[in-house]
PDB file of C-alpha atoms in Angstrom:
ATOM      1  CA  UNK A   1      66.710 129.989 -14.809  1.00 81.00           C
ATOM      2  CA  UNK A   2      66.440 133.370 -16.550  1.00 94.00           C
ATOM      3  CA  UNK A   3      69.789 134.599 -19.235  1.00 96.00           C
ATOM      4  CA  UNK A   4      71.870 137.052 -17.820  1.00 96.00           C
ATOM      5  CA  UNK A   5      71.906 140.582 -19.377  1.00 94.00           C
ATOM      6  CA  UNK A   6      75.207 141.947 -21.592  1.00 95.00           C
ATOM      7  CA  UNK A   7      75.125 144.118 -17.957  1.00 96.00           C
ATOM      8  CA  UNK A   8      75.313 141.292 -15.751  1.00 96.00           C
ATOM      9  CA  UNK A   9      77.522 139.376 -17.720  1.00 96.00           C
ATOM     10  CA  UNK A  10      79.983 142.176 -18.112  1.00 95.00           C
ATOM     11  CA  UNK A  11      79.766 142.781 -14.185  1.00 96.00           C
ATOM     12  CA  UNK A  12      80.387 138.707 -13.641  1.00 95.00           C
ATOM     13  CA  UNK A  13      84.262 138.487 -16.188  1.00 96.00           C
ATOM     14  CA  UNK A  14      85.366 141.882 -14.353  1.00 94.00           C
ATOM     15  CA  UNK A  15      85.435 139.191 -11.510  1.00 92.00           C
ATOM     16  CA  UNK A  16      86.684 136.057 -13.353  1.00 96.00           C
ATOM     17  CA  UNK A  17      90.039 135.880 -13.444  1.00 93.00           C
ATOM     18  CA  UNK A  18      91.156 134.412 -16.496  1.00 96.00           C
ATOM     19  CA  UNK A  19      87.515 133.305 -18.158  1.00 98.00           C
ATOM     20  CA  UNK A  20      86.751 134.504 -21.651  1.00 96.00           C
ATOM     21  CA  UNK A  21      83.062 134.746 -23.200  1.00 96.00           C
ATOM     22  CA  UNK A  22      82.606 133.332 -26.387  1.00 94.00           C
ATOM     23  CA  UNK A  23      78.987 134.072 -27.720  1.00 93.00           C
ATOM     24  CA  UNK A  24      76.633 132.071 -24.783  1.00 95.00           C
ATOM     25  CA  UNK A  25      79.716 130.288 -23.407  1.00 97.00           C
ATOM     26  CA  UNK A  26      82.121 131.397 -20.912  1.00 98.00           C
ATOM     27  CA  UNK A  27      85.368 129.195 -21.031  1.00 98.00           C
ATOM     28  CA  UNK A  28      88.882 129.321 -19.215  1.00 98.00           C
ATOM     29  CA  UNK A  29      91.871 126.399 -19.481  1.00 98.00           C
ATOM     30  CA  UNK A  30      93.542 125.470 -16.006  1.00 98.00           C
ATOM     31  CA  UNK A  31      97.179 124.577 -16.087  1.00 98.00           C
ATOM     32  CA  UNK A  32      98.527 121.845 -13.598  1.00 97.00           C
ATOM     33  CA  UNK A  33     101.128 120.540 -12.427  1.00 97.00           C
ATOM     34  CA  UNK A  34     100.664 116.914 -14.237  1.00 98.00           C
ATOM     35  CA  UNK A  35      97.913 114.601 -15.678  1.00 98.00           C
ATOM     36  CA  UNK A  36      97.069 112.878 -12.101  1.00 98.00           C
ATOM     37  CA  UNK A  37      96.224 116.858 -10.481  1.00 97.00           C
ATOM     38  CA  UNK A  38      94.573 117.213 -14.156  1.00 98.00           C
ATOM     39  CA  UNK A  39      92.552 114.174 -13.346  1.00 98.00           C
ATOM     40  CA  UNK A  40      91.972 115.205  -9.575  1.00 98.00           C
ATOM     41  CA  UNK A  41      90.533 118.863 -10.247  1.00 98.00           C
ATOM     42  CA  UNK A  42      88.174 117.287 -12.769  1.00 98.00           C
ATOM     43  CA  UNK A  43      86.730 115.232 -10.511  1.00 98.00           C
ATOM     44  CA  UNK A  44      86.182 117.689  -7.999  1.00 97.00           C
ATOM     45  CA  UNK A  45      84.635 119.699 -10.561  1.00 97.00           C
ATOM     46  CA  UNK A  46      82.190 117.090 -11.515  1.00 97.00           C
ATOM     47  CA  UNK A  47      81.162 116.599  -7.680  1.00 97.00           C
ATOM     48  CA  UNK A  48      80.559 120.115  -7.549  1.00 96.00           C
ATOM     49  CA  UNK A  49      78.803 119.749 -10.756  1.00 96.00           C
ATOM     50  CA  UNK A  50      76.444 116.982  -9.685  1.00 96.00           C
ATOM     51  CA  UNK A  51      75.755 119.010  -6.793  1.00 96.00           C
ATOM     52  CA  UNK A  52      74.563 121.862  -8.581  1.00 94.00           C
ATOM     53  CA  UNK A  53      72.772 119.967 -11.400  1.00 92.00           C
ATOM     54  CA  UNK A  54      74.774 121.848 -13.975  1.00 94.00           C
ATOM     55  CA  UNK A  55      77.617 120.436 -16.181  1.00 94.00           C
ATOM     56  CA  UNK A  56      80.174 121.897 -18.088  1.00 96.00           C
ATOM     57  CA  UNK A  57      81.899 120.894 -21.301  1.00 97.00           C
ATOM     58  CA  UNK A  58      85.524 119.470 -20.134  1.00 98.00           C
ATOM     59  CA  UNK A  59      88.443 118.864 -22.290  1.00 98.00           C
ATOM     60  CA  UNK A  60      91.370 117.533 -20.506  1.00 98.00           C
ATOM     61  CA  UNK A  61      94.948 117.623 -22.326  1.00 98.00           C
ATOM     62  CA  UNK A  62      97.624 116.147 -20.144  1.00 97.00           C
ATOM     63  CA  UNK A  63      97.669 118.717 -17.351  1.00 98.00           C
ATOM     64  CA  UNK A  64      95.698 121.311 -18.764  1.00 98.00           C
ATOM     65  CA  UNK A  65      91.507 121.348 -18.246  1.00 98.00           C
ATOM     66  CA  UNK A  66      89.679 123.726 -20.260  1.00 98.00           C
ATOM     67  CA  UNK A  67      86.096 124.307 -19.052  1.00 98.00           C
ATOM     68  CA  UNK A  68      83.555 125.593 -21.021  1.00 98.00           C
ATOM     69  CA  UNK A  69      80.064 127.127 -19.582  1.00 98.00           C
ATOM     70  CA  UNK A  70      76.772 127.657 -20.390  1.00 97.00           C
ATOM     71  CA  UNK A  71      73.040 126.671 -19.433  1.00 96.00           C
ATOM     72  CA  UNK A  72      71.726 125.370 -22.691  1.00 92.00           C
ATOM     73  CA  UNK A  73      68.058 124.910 -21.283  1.00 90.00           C
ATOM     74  CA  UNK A  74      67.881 129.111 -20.701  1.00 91.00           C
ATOM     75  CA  UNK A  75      70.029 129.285 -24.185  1.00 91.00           C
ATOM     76  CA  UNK A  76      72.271 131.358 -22.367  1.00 94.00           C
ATOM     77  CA  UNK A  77      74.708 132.243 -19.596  1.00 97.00           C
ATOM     78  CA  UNK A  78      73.020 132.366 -16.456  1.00 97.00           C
ATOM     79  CA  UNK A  79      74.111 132.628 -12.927  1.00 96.00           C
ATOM     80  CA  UNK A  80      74.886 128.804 -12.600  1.00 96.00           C
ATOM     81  CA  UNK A  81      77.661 129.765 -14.947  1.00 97.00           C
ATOM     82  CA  UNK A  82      78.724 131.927 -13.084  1.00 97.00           C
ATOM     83  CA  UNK A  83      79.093 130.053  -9.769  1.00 96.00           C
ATOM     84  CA  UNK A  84      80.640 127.240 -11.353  1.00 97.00           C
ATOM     85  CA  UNK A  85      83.390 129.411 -12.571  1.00 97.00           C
ATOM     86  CA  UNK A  86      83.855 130.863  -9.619  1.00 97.00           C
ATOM     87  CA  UNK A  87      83.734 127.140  -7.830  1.00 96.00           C
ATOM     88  CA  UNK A  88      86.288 126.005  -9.994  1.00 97.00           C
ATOM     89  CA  UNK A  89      88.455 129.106  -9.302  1.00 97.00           C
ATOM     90  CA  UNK A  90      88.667 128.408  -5.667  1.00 95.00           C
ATOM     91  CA  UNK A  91      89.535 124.970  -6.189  1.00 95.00           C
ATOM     92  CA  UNK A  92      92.451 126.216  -8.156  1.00 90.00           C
ATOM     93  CA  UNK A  93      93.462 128.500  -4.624  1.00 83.00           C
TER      94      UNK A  93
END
């Protein structure tokens, strides 16, 4: 999978509500209601995950799930980052 441009990566947060780039890593913390939803969105994430062959960094405090993205074998953000993020969002909606 090839890097994504400053361009494209630029184009990609103006549509990530809430995400934040830091260096090759895109990362956003989720807020929920308590530890079992905490629990629950995390394993939806990892399904979707699986599914897509690409996992993210997870860090789970009580209700709140911080993500963090990036595809380490293209030493970059990519557009598997991308989707994920924008996976994750929708699971949030």
């Amino acid at each position: 999978m090839t890097k994504l441009s400053e361009e494209q990566i630029s184009i990609a947060l103006e549509n990530l509500r809430g995400w934040h780039r830091q260096g090759d890593m895109l990362s956003k913390t989720f807020k929920l209601p308590d530890f079992p939803r905490a629990i629950a969105f995390v394993t939806h994430i990892g399904f979707l995950a699986e599914a897509a062959a690409h996992h993210p960094d997870i860090d789970i405090r009580y209700n709140k799930v911080t993500l963090a993205l990036t595809t380490h074998d293209a030493g970059g953000l990519t557009e598997k980052d991308i989707a994920l993020a924008m996976a994750a969002d929708e699971a949030m909606s």
